[in-house]
Each structure stands twice: as C-alpha cells, then as structure tokens.
Coordinates of C-alpha atoms in Angstrom, one line a residue:
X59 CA -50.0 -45.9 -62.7
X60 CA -53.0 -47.4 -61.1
X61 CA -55.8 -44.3 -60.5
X62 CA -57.1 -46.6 -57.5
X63 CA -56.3 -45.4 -53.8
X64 CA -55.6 -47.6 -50.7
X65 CA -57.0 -47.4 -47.5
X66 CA -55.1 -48.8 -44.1
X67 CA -57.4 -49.7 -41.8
X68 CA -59.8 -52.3 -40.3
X69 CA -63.4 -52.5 -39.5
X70 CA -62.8 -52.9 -35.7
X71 CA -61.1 -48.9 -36.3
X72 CA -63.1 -46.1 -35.2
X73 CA -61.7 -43.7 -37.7
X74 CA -61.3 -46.4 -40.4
X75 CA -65.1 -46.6 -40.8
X76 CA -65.3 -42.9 -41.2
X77 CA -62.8 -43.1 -43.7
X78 CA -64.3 -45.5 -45.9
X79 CA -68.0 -44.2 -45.4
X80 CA -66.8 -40.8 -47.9
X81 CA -64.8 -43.1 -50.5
X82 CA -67.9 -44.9 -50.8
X83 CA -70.3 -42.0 -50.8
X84 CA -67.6 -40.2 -53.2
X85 CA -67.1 -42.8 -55.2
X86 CA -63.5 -42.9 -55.2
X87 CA -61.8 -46.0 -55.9
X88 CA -60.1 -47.5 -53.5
X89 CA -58.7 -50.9 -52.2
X90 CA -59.1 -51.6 -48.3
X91 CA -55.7 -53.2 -47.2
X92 CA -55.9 -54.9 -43.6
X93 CA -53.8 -53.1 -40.7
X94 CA -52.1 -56.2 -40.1
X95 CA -48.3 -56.6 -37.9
X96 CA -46.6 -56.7 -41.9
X97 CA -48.8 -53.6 -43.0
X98 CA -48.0 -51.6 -39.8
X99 CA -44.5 -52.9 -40.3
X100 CA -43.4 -52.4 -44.1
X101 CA -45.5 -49.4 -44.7
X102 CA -47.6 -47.7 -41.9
X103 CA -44.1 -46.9 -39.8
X104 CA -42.1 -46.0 -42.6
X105 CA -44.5 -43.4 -43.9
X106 CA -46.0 -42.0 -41.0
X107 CA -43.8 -42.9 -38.3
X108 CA -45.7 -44.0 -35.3
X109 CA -48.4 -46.6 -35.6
X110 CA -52.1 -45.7 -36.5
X111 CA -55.0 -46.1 -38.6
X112 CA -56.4 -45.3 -40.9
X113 CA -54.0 -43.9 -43.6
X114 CA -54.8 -43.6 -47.1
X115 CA -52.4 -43.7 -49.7
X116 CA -53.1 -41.9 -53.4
X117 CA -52.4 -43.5 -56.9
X118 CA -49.2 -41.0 -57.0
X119 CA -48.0 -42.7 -53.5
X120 CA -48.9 -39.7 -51.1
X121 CA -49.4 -40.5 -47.8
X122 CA -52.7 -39.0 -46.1
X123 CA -53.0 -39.9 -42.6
X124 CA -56.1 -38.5 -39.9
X125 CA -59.7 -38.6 -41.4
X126 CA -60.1 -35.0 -41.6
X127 CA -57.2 -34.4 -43.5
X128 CA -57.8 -37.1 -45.6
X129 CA -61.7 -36.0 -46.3
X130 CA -60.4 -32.3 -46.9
X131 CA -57.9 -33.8 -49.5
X132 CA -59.6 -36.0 -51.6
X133 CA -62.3 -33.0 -51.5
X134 CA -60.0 -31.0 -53.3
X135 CA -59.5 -34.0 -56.2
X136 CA -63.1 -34.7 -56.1
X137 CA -65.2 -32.0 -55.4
X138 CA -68.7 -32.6 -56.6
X139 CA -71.1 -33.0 -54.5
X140 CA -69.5 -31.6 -51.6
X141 CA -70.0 -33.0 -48.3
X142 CA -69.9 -29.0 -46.7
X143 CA -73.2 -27.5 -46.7
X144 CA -73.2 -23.9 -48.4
X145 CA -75.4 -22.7 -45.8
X146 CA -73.4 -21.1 -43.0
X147 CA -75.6 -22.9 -40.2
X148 CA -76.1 -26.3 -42.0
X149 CA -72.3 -25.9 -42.4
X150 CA -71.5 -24.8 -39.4
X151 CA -73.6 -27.5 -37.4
X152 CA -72.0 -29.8 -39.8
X153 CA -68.2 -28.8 -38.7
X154 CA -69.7 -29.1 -34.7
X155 CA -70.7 -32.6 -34.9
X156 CA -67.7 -33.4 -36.8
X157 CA -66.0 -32.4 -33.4
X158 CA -68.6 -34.5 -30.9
X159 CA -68.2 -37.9 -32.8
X160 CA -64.8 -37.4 -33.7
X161 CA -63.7 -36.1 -29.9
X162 CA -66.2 -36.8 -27.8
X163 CA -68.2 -39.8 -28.4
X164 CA -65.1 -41.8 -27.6
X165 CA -66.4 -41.9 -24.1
X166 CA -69.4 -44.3 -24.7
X167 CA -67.4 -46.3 -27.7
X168 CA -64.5 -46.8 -25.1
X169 CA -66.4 -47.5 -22.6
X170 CA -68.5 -50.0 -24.1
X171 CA -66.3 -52.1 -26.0
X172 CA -63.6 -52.7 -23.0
X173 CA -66.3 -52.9 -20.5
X174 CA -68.9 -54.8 -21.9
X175 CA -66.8 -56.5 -25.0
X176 CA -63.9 -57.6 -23.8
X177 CA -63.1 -60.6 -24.7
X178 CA -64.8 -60.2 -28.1
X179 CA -62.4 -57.5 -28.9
X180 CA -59.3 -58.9 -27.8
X181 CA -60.0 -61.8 -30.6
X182 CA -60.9 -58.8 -33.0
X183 CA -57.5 -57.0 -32.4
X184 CA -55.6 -60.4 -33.0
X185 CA -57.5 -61.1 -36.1
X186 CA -56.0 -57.8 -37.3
X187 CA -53.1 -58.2 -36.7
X188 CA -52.7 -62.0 -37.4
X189 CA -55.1 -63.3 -39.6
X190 CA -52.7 -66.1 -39.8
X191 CA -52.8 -67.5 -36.8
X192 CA -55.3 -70.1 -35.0
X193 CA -58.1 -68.6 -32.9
X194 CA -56.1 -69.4 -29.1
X195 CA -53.1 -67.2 -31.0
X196 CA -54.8 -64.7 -31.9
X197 CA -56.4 -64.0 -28.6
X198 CA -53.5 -64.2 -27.2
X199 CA -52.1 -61.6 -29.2
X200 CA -55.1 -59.7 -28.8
X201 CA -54.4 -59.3 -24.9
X202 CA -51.0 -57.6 -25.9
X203 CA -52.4 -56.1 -28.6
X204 CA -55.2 -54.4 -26.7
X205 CA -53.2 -53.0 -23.6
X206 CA -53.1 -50.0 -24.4
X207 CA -56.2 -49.3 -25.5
X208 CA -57.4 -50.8 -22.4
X209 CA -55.3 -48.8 -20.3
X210 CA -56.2 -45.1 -21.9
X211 CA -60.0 -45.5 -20.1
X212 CA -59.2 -44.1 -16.9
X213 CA -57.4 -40.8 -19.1
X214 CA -60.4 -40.6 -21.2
X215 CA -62.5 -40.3 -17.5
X216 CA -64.2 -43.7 -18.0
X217 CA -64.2 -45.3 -14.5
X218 CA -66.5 -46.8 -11.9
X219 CA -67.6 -43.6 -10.9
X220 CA -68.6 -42.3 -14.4
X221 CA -69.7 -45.6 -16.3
X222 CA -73.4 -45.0 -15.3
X223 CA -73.5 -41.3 -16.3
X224 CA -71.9 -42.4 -19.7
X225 CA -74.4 -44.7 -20.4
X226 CA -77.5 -42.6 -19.5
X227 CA -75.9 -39.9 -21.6
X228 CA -75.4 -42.2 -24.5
X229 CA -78.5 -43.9 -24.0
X230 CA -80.2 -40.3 -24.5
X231 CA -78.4 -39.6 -27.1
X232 CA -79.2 -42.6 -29.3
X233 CA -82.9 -41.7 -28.6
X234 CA -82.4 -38.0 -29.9
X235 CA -80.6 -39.2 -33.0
X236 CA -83.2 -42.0 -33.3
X237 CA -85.8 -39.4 -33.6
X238 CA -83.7 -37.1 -36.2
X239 CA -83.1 -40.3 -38.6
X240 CA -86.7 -41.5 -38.5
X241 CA -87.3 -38.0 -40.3
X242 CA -84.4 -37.3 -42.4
X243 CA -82.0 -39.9 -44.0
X244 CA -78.8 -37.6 -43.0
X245 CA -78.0 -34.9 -40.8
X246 CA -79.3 -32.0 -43.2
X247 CA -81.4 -33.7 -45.6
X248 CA -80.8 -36.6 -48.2
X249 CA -77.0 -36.0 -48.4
X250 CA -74.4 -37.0 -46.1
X251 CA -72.3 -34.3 -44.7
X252 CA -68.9 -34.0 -42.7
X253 CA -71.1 -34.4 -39.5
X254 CA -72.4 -37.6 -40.7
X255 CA -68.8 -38.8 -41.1
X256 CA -67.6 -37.1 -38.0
X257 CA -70.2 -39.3 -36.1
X258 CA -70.4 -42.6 -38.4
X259 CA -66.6 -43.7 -36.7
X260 CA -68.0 -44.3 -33.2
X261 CA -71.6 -45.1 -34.2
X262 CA -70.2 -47.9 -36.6
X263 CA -67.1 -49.3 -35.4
X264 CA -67.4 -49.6 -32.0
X265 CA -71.1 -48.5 -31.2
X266 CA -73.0 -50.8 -34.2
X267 CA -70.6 -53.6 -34.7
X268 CA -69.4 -54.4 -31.5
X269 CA -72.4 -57.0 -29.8
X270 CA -73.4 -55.4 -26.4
X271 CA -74.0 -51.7 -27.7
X272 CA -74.5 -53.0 -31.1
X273 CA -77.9 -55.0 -29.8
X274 CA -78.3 -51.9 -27.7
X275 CA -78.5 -49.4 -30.9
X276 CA -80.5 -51.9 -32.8
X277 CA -83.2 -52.7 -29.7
X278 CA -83.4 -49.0 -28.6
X279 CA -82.9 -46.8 -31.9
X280 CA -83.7 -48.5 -35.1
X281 CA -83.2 -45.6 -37.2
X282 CA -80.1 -45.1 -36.0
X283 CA -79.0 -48.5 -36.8
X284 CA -80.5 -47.8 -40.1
X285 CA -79.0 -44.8 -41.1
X286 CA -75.3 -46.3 -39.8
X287 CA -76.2 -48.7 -42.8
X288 CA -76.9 -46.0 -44.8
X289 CA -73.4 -44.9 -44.5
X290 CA -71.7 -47.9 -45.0
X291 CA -73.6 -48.0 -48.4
X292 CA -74.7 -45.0 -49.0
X293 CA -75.4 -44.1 -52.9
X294 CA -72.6 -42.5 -54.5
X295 CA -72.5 -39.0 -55.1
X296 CA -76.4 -38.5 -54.8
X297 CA -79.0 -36.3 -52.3
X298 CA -79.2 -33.0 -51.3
X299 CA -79.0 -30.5 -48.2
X300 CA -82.3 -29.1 -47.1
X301 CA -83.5 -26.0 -48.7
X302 CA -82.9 -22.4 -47.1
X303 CA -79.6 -23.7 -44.9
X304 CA -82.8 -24.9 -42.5
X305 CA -81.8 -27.0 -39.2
X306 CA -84.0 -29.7 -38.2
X307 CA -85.5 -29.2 -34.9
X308 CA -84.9 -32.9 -34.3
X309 CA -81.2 -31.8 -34.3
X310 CA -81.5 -29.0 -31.6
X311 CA -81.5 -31.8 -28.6
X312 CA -77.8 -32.7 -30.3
X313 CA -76.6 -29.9 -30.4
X314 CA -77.6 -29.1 -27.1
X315 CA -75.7 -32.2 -25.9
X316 CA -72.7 -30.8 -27.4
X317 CA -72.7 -27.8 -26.0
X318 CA -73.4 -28.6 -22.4
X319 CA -71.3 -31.4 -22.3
X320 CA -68.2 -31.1 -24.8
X321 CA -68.0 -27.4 -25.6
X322 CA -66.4 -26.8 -22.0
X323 CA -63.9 -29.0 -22.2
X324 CA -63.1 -27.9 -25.8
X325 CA -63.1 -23.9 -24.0
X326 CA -60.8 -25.3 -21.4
X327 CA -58.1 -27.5 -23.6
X328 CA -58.2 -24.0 -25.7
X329 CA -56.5 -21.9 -22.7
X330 CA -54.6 -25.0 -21.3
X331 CA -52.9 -25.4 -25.0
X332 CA -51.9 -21.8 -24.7
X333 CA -50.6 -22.0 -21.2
X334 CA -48.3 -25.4 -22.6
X335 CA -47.3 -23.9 -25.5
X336 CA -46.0 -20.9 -23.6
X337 CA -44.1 -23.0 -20.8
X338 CA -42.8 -25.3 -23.6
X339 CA -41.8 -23.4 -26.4
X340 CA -39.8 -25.4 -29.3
X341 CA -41.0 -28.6 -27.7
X342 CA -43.1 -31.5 -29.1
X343 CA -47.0 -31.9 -28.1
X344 CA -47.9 -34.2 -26.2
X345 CA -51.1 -36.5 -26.6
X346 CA -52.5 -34.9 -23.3
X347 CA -51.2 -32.3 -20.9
X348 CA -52.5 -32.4 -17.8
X349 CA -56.6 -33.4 -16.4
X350 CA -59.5 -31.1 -16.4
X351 CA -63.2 -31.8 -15.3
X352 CA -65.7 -32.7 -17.5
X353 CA -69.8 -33.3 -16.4
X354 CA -72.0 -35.7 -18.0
X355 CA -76.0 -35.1 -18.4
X356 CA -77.9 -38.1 -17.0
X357 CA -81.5 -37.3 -17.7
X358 CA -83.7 -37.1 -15.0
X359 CA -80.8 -38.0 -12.4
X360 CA -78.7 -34.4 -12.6
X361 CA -75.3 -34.1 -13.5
X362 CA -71.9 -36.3 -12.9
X363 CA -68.1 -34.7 -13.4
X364 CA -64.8 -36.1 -13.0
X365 CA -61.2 -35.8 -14.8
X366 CA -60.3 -36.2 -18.2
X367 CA -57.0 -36.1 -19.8
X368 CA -56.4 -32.5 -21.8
X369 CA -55.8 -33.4 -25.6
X370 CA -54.5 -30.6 -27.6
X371 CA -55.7 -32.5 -30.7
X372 CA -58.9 -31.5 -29.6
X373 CA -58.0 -27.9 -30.0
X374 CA -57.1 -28.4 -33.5
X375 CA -60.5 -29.5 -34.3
X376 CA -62.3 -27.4 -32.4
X377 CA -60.6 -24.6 -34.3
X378 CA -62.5 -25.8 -37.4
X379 CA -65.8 -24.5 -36.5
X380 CA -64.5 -21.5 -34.6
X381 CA -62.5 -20.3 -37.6
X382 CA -65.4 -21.0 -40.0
X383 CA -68.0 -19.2 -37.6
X384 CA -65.4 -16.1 -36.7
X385 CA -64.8 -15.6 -40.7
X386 CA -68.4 -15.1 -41.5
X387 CA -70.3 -11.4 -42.8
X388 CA -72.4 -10.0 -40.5
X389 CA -75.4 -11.1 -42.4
X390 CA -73.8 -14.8 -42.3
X391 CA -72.9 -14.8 -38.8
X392 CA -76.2 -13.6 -37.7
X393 CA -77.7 -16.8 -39.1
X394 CA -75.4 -19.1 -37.2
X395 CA -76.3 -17.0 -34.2
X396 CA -79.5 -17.8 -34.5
X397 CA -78.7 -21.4 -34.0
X398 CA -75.9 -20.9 -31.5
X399 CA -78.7 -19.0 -29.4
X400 CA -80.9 -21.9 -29.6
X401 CA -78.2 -24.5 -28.3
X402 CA -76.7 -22.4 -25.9
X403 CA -73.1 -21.9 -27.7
X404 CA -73.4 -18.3 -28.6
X405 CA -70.3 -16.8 -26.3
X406 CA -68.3 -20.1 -26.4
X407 CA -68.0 -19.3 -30.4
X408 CA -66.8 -16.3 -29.9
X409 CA -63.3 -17.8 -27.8
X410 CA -60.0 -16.0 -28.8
X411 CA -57.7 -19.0 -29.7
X412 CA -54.2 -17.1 -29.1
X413 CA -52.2 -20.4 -29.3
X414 CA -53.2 -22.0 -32.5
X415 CA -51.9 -25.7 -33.5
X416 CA -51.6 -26.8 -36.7
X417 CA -50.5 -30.5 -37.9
X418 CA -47.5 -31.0 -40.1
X419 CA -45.9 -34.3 -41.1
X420 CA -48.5 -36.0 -39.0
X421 CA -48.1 -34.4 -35.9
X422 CA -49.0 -31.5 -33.8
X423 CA -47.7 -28.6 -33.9
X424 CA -47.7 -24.9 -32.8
X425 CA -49.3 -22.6 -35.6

C-alpha cells in the first residue's frame, strides 16, 4: 500500500488551495489529482455523494471531504508542529479567522471573480473539467459549468447595491493585512496557523490568481501577495508562534473587521438554526434557510446592509471558537477576554448555542 495521499481539487478551488497549503507545510505526501468531469464522475460522487472539492483520500482509501475536517484529521496522523497555537488567545484568534476566510471572505472572492473575471473563469472551469478539449469547447463548457456559481451572488448579498461597499471593505482589508505581513511572516509569528489556512483559500484562489483582484493585491498590498506565496511554499514543518500567546497589534484592525461585520450574522444564523431545526425536526439541512441582513464597513463613507442567505454551515464553524473559548479556566478565559474586549466580541462569545449541528457522512446534521 502506497503511504502517499491524494488530493481532489484544482487551483481555480477556493478550499482546494487551503487544502494543499497544510500538506505542504506538513509535509505529508500527497498527489494532486485534477477535479475533472471523469474524477467527479468515477470517484468524487461515489464517495461523497454530491459534487465538491476538495476531497482528500488517505493511503488506506478513507475519504476526507471539507478542509477543516480534513486539517483536523491528518492533525491527528501528523501532529508535530501543530498548526493550533497553545496559547488560548493566539489559538483562539486563530479558530476566528479560520471562520472570516473560510465564511466570510467569500463575499469579495465571489464578487470579484464573476464581476470582474468572467470570461477568464469560464475558460478556467472548462479547463477543469475538460482538459481535453480545444480552447472554444472548453469555454463553452465553462458557461454551463459556471451557472451555478454565477447564479449563488445575489444569495451571498453581492449585487449592484453592495458591490461598492464590498470592495472598499476588501480594499481595507488588504491594507490591514498588508501591514500585519510586512511585520510578521504568519498570523502569530514565523509559523502558519489554522487562521493562515482559514484565510489562504480566498486570498489564493480567487483573490491572488484570478487577474483583476490578483493585480489588485499585488499593486496595493505587496506583503500580502508575498506572504500568499509563503503558503503556497511554505517550509515544511518549521517556525514558531510568538512568545507569551502575544497578539500583534497589527492584527487588532482584523479582528475588529470580523467582529463588526461577520460576527452578527454568525449571532443571527446561530438562533435562525435553532428556530429550523425546531420547525423541522428529522429533516435534512438545507444549504441556506431563509435571508438575514448583513452591513458592510466602507471606510470613510459609513455603513451599507442588505440580505444574505442564512447558511447553517456557518453555525458549525462558528461553533469552533465558541466551544474552545466557553471550555477555558477562569485564568484562560480571562486572557481571551482581554482580546475579545479589544475587538469588541466580548458578549457575542458568550452566545448559548442550544441547537448544535454536527456533520456526519458529509453532511449537516442536528447534534
């Protein structure tokens, strides 16, 4: 039996990038098969049973299927140097921006691939799928392909009304991380952590590679660019958290992002999960159930909200952090009060999630 592991994917994937940033930084040998129609078809549908990416599959023939799970997994096989901070604030910080890359930063990777990349994408997604076929084929595929994808903006609240605020948000974002990586080479010192692989999935696939935000990042923020390249080659199993579980001050602004923009919505899918899951018990979850406002900080220029789709997916990864914070001593969880004080996110931590989910043969379900 071969020890090496396979990974599904494709670089145009958001969560394939993330996935193959920690087998690289952990060393972990693995093959990268292409998501193609005949992969999807022979042995992403058989084993998971609905079509996504990326799935990893181990040297025993397991099938491993969303980045988190797969990260927590091969953490168990290989556990040295962990990617979880021991420090109850670097960790805990680490677990939050898992959440904002992973769930939130969507938004500006959505928004500007299929508004300002089109037609670039569209060949991508036909190369993926038919790397067979002449350019004019695969484009045309690519249009089918990409329907979907295209059509999900207006449920992610990316529309007219909301591109601008998206883009000043971003835009301000990509200076605050700029400033954070031209100090440090990770989020908490000279080691990646889950946070830097929660964010590398938007910030590579669609935010680096494709050309319009891609130029953007590498114009506006060169040590963002620089530290996306960073963790597409990072050096195996090397660095080291900061000393004294210390947070940057350069991270503060992020966190403070998160917590104005994303942790409401997170507060809100929380109690709309719980209201589902009592109106539908036994039932399957849905990918979103129902709309809910979200705002958007623009700067200078205020504040813009609109509707968003409610994903219960969001809940089970929001329950990560919440279930790490709420499980701390008293001498523990006065630390990561100290930093939930300084970004504003002291009360949200402290939310009763009464309708837990849990995921179990690749789906969603009630705890």
């Amino acid at each position: 039996m071969s020890d090496v592991f396979r990974l599904l994917g494709g670089e145009v994937s958001f969560y394939s990038g993330k996935a193959r940033a920690y087998l690289r930084y952990k060393n972990i040998p693995f093959d990268e098969v292409l998501a193609t129609r005949d992969v999807y078809r022979n042995e992403i549908l058989p084993r998971v049973g609905w079509p996504v990416i990326p799935v990893v599959i181990t040297p025993e023939g397991e099938t491993l299927q969303d980045t988190t799970e797969i990260i927590d997994a091969l953490e168990a096989r290989f556990p040295d140097p962990s990617i979880y901070p021991a420090g109850s604030r670097q960790r805990l910080a680490a677990l939050l921006l898992e959440v904002y890359g992973d769930e939130w930063l969507g938004l500006p990777a959505m928004h500007y691939r299929w508004n300002h990349c089109y037609e670039w994408t569209v060949l991508e997604f036909g190369k993926l799928s038919r790397p067979d076929l002449s350019e004019d084929e695969q484009r045309a595929l690519g249009e089918r392909n990409a329907k979907a994808f295209f059509g999900s903006l207006p449920f992610l609240g990316i529309n007219e009304a909301t591109e601008a605020a998206i883009e000043q948000s971003y835009e301000s974002l990509l200076g605050e991380l700029n400033d954070h990586f031209g100090n440090h080479p990770y989020l908490f010192g000279t080691r990646p952590s889950i946070g830097d692989f929660g964010l590398i999935g938007p910030l590579y696939a669609h935010l680096y590679r494709d050309p319009y935000p891609g130029e953007l990042m590498r114009r506006t923020a060169p040590d963002v660019a620089a530290w996306v390249e960073r963790m597409q080659h990072p050096e195996p199993l090397s660095g080291s958290f900061l000393d004294e579980d210390a947070i940057p001050a350069t991270l503060l602004p992020v966190l403070q992002r998160m917590s104005d923009e994303q942790i409401p919505v997170l507060l809100d899918t929380v109690q709309r999960t719980a209201e589902w899951l009592d109106e539908h018990a036994g039932e399957e979850i849905p990918r979103a159930i129902g709309t809910h406002t979200f705002t958007l900080l623009r700067g200078d220029t205020g504040e813009v909200s609109a509707e968003r789709s409610v994903r219960p997916f969001s809940q089970w990864m929001f329950q990560r952090p919440v279930s790490f914070y709420q499980t701390r001593g008293k001498e523990e969880k006065n630390a990561c009060d100290e930093l939930l004080d300084a970004i504003g996110a002291r009360q949200a931590m402290q939310v009763e999630i009464r309708r837990p989910v849990a995921r179990e043969n690749f789906k969603l379900v009630a705890a």
